[in-house]
Short mmCIF file of C-alpha atoms in Angstrom, two decimals:
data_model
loop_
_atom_site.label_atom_id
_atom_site.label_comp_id
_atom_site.label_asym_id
_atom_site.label_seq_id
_atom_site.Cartn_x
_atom_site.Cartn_y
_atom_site.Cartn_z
CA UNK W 1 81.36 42.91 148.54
CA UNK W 2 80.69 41.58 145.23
CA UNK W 3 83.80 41.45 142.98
CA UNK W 4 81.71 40.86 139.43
CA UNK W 5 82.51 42.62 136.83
CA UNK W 6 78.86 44.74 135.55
CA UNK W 7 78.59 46.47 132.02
CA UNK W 8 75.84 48.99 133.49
CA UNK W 9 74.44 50.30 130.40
CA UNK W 10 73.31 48.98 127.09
CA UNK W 11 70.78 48.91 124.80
CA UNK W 12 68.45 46.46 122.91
CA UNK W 13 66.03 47.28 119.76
CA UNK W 14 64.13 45.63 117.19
CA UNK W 15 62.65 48.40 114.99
CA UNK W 16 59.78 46.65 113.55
CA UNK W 17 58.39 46.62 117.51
CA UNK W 18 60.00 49.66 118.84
CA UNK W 19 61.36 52.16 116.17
CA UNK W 20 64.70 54.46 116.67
CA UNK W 21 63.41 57.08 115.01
CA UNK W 22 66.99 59.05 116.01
CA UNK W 23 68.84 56.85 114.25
CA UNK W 24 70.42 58.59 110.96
CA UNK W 25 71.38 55.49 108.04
CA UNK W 26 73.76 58.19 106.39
CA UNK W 27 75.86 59.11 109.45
CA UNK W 28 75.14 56.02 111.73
CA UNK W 29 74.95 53.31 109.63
CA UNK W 30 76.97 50.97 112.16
CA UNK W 31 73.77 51.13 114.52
CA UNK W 32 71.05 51.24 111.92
CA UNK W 33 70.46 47.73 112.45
CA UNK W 34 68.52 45.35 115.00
CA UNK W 35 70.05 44.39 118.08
CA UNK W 36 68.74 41.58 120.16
CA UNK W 37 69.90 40.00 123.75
CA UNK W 38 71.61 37.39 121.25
CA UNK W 39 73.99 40.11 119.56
CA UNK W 40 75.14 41.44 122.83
CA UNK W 41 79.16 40.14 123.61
CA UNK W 42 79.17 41.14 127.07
CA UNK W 43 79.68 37.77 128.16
CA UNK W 44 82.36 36.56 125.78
CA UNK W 45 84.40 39.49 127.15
CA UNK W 46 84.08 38.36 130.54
CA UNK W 47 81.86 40.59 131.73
CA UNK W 48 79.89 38.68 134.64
CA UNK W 49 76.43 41.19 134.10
CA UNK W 50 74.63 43.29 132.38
CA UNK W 51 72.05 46.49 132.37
CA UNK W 52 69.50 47.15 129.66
CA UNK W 53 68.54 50.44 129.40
CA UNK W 54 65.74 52.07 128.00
CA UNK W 55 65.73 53.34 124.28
CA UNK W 56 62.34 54.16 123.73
CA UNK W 57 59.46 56.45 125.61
CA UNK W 58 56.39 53.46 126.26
CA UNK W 59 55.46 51.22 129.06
CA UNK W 60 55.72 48.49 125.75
CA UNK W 61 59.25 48.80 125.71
CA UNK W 62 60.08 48.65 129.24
CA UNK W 63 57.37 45.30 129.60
CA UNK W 64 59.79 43.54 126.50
CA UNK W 65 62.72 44.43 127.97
CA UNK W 66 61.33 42.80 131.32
CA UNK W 67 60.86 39.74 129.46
CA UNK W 68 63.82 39.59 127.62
CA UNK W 69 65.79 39.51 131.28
CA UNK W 70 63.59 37.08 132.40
CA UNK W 71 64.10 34.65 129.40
CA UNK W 72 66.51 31.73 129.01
CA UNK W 73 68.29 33.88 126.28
CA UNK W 74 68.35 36.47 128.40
CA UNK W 75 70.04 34.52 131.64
CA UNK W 76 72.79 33.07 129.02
CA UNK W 77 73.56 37.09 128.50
CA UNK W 78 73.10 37.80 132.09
CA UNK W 79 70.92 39.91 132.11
CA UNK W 80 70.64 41.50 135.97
CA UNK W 81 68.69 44.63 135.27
CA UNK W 82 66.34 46.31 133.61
CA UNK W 83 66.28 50.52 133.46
CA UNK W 84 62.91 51.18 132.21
CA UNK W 85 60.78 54.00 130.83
CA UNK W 86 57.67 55.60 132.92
CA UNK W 87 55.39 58.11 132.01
CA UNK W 88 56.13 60.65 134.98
CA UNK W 89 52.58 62.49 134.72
CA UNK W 90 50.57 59.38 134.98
CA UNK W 91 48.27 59.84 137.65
CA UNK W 92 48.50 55.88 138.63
CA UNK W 93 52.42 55.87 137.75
CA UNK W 94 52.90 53.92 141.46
CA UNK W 95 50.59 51.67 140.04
CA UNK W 96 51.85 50.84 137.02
CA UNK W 97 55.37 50.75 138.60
CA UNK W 98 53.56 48.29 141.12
CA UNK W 99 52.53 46.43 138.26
CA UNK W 100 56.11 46.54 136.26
CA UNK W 101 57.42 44.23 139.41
CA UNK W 102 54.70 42.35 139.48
CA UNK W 103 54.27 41.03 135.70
CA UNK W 104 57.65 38.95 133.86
CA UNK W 105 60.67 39.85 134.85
CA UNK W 106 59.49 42.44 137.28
CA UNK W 107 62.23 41.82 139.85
CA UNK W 108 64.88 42.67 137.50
CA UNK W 109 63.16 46.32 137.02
CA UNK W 110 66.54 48.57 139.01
CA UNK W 111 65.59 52.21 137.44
CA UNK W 112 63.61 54.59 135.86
CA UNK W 113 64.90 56.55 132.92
CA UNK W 114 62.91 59.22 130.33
CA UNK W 115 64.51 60.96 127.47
CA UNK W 116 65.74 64.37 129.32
CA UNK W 117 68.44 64.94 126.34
CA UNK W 118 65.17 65.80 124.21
CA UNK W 119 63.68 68.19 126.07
CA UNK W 120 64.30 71.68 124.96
CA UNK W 121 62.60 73.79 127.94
CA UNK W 122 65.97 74.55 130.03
CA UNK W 123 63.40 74.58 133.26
CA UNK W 124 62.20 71.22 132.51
CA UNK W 125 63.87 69.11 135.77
CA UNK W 126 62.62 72.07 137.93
CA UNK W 127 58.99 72.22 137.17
CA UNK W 128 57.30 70.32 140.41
CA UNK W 129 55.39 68.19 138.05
CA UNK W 130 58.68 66.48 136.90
CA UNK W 131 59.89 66.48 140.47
CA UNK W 132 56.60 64.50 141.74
CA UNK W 133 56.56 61.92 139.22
CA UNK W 134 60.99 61.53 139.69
CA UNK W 135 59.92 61.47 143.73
CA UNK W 136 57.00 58.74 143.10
CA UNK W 137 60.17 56.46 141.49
CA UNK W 138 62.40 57.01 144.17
CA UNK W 139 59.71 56.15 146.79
CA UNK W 140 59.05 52.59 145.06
CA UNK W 141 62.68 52.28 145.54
CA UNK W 142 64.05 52.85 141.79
CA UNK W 143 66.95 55.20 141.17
CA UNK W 144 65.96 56.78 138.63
CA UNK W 145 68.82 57.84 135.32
CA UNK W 146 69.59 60.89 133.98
CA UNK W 147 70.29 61.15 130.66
CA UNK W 148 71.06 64.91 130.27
CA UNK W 149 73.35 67.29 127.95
CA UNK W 150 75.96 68.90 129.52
CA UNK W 151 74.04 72.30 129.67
CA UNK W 152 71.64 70.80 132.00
CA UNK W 153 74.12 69.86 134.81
CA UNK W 154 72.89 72.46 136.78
CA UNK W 155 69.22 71.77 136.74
CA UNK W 156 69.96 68.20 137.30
CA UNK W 157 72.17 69.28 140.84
CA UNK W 158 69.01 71.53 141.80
CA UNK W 159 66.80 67.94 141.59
CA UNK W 160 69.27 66.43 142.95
CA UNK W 161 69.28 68.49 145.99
CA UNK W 162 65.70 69.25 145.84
CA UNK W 163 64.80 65.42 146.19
CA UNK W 164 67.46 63.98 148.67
CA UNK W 165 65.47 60.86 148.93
CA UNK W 166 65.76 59.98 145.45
CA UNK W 167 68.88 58.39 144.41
CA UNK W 168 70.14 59.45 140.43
CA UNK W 169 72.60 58.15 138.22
CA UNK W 170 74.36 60.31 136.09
CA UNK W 171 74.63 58.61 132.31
CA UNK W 172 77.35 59.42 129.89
CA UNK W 173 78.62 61.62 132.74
CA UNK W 174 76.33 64.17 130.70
CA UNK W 175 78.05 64.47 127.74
CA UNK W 176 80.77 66.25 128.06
CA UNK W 177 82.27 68.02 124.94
CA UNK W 178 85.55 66.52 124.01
CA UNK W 179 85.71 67.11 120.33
CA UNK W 180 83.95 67.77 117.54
CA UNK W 181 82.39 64.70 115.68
CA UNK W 182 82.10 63.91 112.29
CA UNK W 183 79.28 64.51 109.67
CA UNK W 184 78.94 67.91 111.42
CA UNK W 185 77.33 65.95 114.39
CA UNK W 186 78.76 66.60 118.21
CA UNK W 187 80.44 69.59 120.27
CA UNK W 188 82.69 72.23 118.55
CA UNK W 189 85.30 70.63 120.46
CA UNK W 190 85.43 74.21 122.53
CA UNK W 191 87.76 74.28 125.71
CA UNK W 192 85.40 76.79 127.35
CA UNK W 193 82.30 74.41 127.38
CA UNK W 194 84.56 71.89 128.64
CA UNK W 195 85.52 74.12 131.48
CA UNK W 196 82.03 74.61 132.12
CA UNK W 197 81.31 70.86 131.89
CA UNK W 198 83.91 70.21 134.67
CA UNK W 199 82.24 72.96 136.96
CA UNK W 200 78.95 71.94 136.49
CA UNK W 201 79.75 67.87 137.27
CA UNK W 202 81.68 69.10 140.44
CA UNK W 203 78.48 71.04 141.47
CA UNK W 204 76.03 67.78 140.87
CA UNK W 205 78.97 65.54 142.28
CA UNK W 206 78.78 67.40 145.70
CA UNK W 207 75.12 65.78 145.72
CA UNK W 208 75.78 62.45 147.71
CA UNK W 209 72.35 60.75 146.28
CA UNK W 210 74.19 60.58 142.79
CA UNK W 211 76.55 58.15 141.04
CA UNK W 212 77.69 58.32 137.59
CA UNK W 213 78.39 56.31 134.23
CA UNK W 214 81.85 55.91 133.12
CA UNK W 215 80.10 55.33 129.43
CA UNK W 216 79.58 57.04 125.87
CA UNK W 217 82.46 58.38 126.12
CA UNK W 218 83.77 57.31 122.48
CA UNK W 219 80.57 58.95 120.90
CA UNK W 220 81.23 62.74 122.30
CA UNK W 221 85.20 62.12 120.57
CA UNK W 222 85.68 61.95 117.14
CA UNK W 223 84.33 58.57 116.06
CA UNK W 224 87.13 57.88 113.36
CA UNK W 225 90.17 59.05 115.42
CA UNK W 226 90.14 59.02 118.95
CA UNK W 227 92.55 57.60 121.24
CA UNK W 228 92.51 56.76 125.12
CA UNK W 229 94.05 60.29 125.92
CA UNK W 230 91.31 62.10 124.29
CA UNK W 231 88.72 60.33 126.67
CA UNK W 232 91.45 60.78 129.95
CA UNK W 233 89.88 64.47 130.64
CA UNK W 234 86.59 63.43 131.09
CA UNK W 235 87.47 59.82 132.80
CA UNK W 236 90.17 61.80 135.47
CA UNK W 237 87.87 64.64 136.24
CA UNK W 238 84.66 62.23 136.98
CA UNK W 239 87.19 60.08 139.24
CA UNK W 240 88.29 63.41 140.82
CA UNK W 241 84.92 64.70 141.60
CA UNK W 242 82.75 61.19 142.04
CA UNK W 243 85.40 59.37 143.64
CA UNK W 244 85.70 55.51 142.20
CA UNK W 245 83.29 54.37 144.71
CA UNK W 246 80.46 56.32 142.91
CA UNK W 247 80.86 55.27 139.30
CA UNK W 248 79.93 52.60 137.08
CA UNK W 249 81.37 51.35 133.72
CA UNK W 250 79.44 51.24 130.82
CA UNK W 251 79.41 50.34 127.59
CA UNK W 252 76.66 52.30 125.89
CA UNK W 253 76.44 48.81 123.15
CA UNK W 254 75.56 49.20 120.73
CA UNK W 255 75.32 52.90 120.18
CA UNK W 256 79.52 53.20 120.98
CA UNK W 257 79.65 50.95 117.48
CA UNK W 258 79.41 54.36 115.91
CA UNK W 259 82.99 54.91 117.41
CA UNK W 260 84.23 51.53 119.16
CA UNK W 261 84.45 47.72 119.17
CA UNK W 262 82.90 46.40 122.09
CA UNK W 263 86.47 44.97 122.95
CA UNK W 264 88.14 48.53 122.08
CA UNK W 265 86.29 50.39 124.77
CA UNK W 266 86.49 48.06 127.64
CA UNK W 267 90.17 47.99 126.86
CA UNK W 268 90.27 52.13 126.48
CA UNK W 269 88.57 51.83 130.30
CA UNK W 270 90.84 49.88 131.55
CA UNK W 271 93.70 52.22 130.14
CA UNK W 272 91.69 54.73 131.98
CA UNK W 273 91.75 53.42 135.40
CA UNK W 274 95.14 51.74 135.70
CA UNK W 275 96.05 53.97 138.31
CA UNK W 276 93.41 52.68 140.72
CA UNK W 277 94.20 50.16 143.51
CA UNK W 278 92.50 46.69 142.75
CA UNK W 279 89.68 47.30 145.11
CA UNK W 280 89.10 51.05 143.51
CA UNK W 281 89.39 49.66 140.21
CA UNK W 282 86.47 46.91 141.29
CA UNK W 283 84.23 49.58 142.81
CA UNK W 284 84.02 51.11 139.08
CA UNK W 285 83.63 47.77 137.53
CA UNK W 286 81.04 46.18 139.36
CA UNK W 287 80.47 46.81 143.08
CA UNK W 288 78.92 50.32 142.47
CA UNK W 289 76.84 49.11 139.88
CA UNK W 290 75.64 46.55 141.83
CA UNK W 291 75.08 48.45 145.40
CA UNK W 292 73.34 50.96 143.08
CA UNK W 293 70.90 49.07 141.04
CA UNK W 294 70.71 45.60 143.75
CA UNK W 295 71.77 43.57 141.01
CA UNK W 296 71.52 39.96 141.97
CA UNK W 297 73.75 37.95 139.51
CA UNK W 298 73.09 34.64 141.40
CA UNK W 299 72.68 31.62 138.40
CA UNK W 300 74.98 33.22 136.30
CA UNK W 301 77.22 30.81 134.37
CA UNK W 302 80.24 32.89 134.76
CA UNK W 303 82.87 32.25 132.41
CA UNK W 304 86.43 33.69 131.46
CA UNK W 305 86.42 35.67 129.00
CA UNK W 306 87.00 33.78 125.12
CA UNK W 307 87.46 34.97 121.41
CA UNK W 308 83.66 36.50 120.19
CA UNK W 309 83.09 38.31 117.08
CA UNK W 310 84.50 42.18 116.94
CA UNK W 311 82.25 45.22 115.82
CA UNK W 312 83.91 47.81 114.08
#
């Protein structure tokens, strides 16, 4: 097994090409910025590779983001995987996934993502519409991401178990609701959701065809005060449920600058899994994202880690 250490989840923008039309100046000025392949200080933290991960709902995005990984620029940031967008309703969505792998940078396409978070029918992951176009990306072989609030755990174990075929990864381990965030933005910091939270990630966790991000944690604490211990619920009870051999660690770059330095948060995760043996501690770091995804990180210049610049 591979002992490399994989950010799994990140994002790249340049708003002139693909706006982030989410992205508040008052409240998130940190992030209301462009971020390119050369911004991203995965590598100078040693981190051996890297997953970009969809921001934005077109096939445009997903085709630039393919090219980015297959650059020179995007080698030196190693680059292993792309998790695109696809329109699930598209009649010819095998081809188009078809064509994805076959165009620049198509063998670094690893997943499918769309913006689930948005959508404010609570039945939407259980209309069979949704579960035909999620089943069309598992049978090309692409996990596909689930980017979900915490109130749709439940719908997302019903997929889950409705498409056993279909292998899902769980981001942000769904949100859950550790305090209440700044600027009025967030969770009301309410121990009852989190006790629903931690019954509703068991429930999806008993689904064997789904792993889990260790990521965005930072951004569902308070941003200006949070500490390791405030992120430990979340952290122990996705260890607890998922077991270290079904989660990957991720960063969420660059949207945990709201809350962390790049350098703070890999530091807070490695806080949070000090009581893991090394070879537990590696399945979280790398192996699972790389059984998970097929990252091939051949041609990497790996490097130890060295002194880069810090985000607030």
């Amino acid at each position: 097994m591979s002992d490399v250490v994989v950010d799994a989840h990140h994002h790249l923008w340049v708003r002139a090409r693909h706006p982030q039309d989410w992205i508040d100046p008052a409240s998130m000025a940190a992030i209301d910025a462009d971020f390119t392949v050369a911004d991203l200080p995965a590598a100078a933290h040693g981190i051996d590779a890297t997953v970009v991960v969809q921001s934005v709902s077109t096939w445009a995005e997903t085709e630039d983001l393919l090219d980015v990984a297959a650059s020179p620029e995007g080698r030196a940031a190693r680059v292993a995987g792309v998790v695109g967008w696809a329109d699930l309703f598209d009649p010819a969505l095998e081809d188009r996934l078809a064509a994805l792998r076959e165009g620049p940078g198509g063998d670094r396409l690893v997943g499918i993502r769309t913006m689930v978070q948005a959508e404010a029918d609570p039945g939407y992951l259980d209309r069979p519409d949704v579960h035909a176009g999620i089943a069309a990306v598992g049978a090309a072989g692409l996990p596909f991401d689930l980017v979900v609030r915490a109130d749709q755990l439940p719908s997302c174990a019903r997929l889950a178990a409705a498409l056993p075929g279909t292998r899902f990864v769980l981001d942000h381990l769904a949100k859950p609701p550790l305090a209440a965030l700044p600027s009025g933005v967030g969770h009301p910091g309410d121990p009852a959701a989190l006790d629903a939270w931690r019954r509703d990630l068991a429930a999806l966790a008993a689904r064997p065809n789904v792993v889990a991000k260790l990521s965005g944690l930072v951004t569902e604490a308070r941003w200006d005060a949070w500490t390791t211990e405030d992120l430990r619920p979340a952290a122990d009870h996705a260890l607890d449920v998922f077991g270290p051999g079904r989660l990957l660690l991720g960063s969420d770059w660059p949207v945990c600058l709201l809350a962390s330095g790049y350098g703070r948060w890999l530091a807070a995760a490695d806080e949070l899994l000090a009581s893991l043996s090394d070879d537990e501690r590696a399945a979280v770091r790398g192996r699972t994202a790389v059984a998970t995804y097929g990252l091939d990180t051949s041609g990497f210049d790996v490097q130890p880690a060295t002194t880069t610049k810090e985000y607030p």
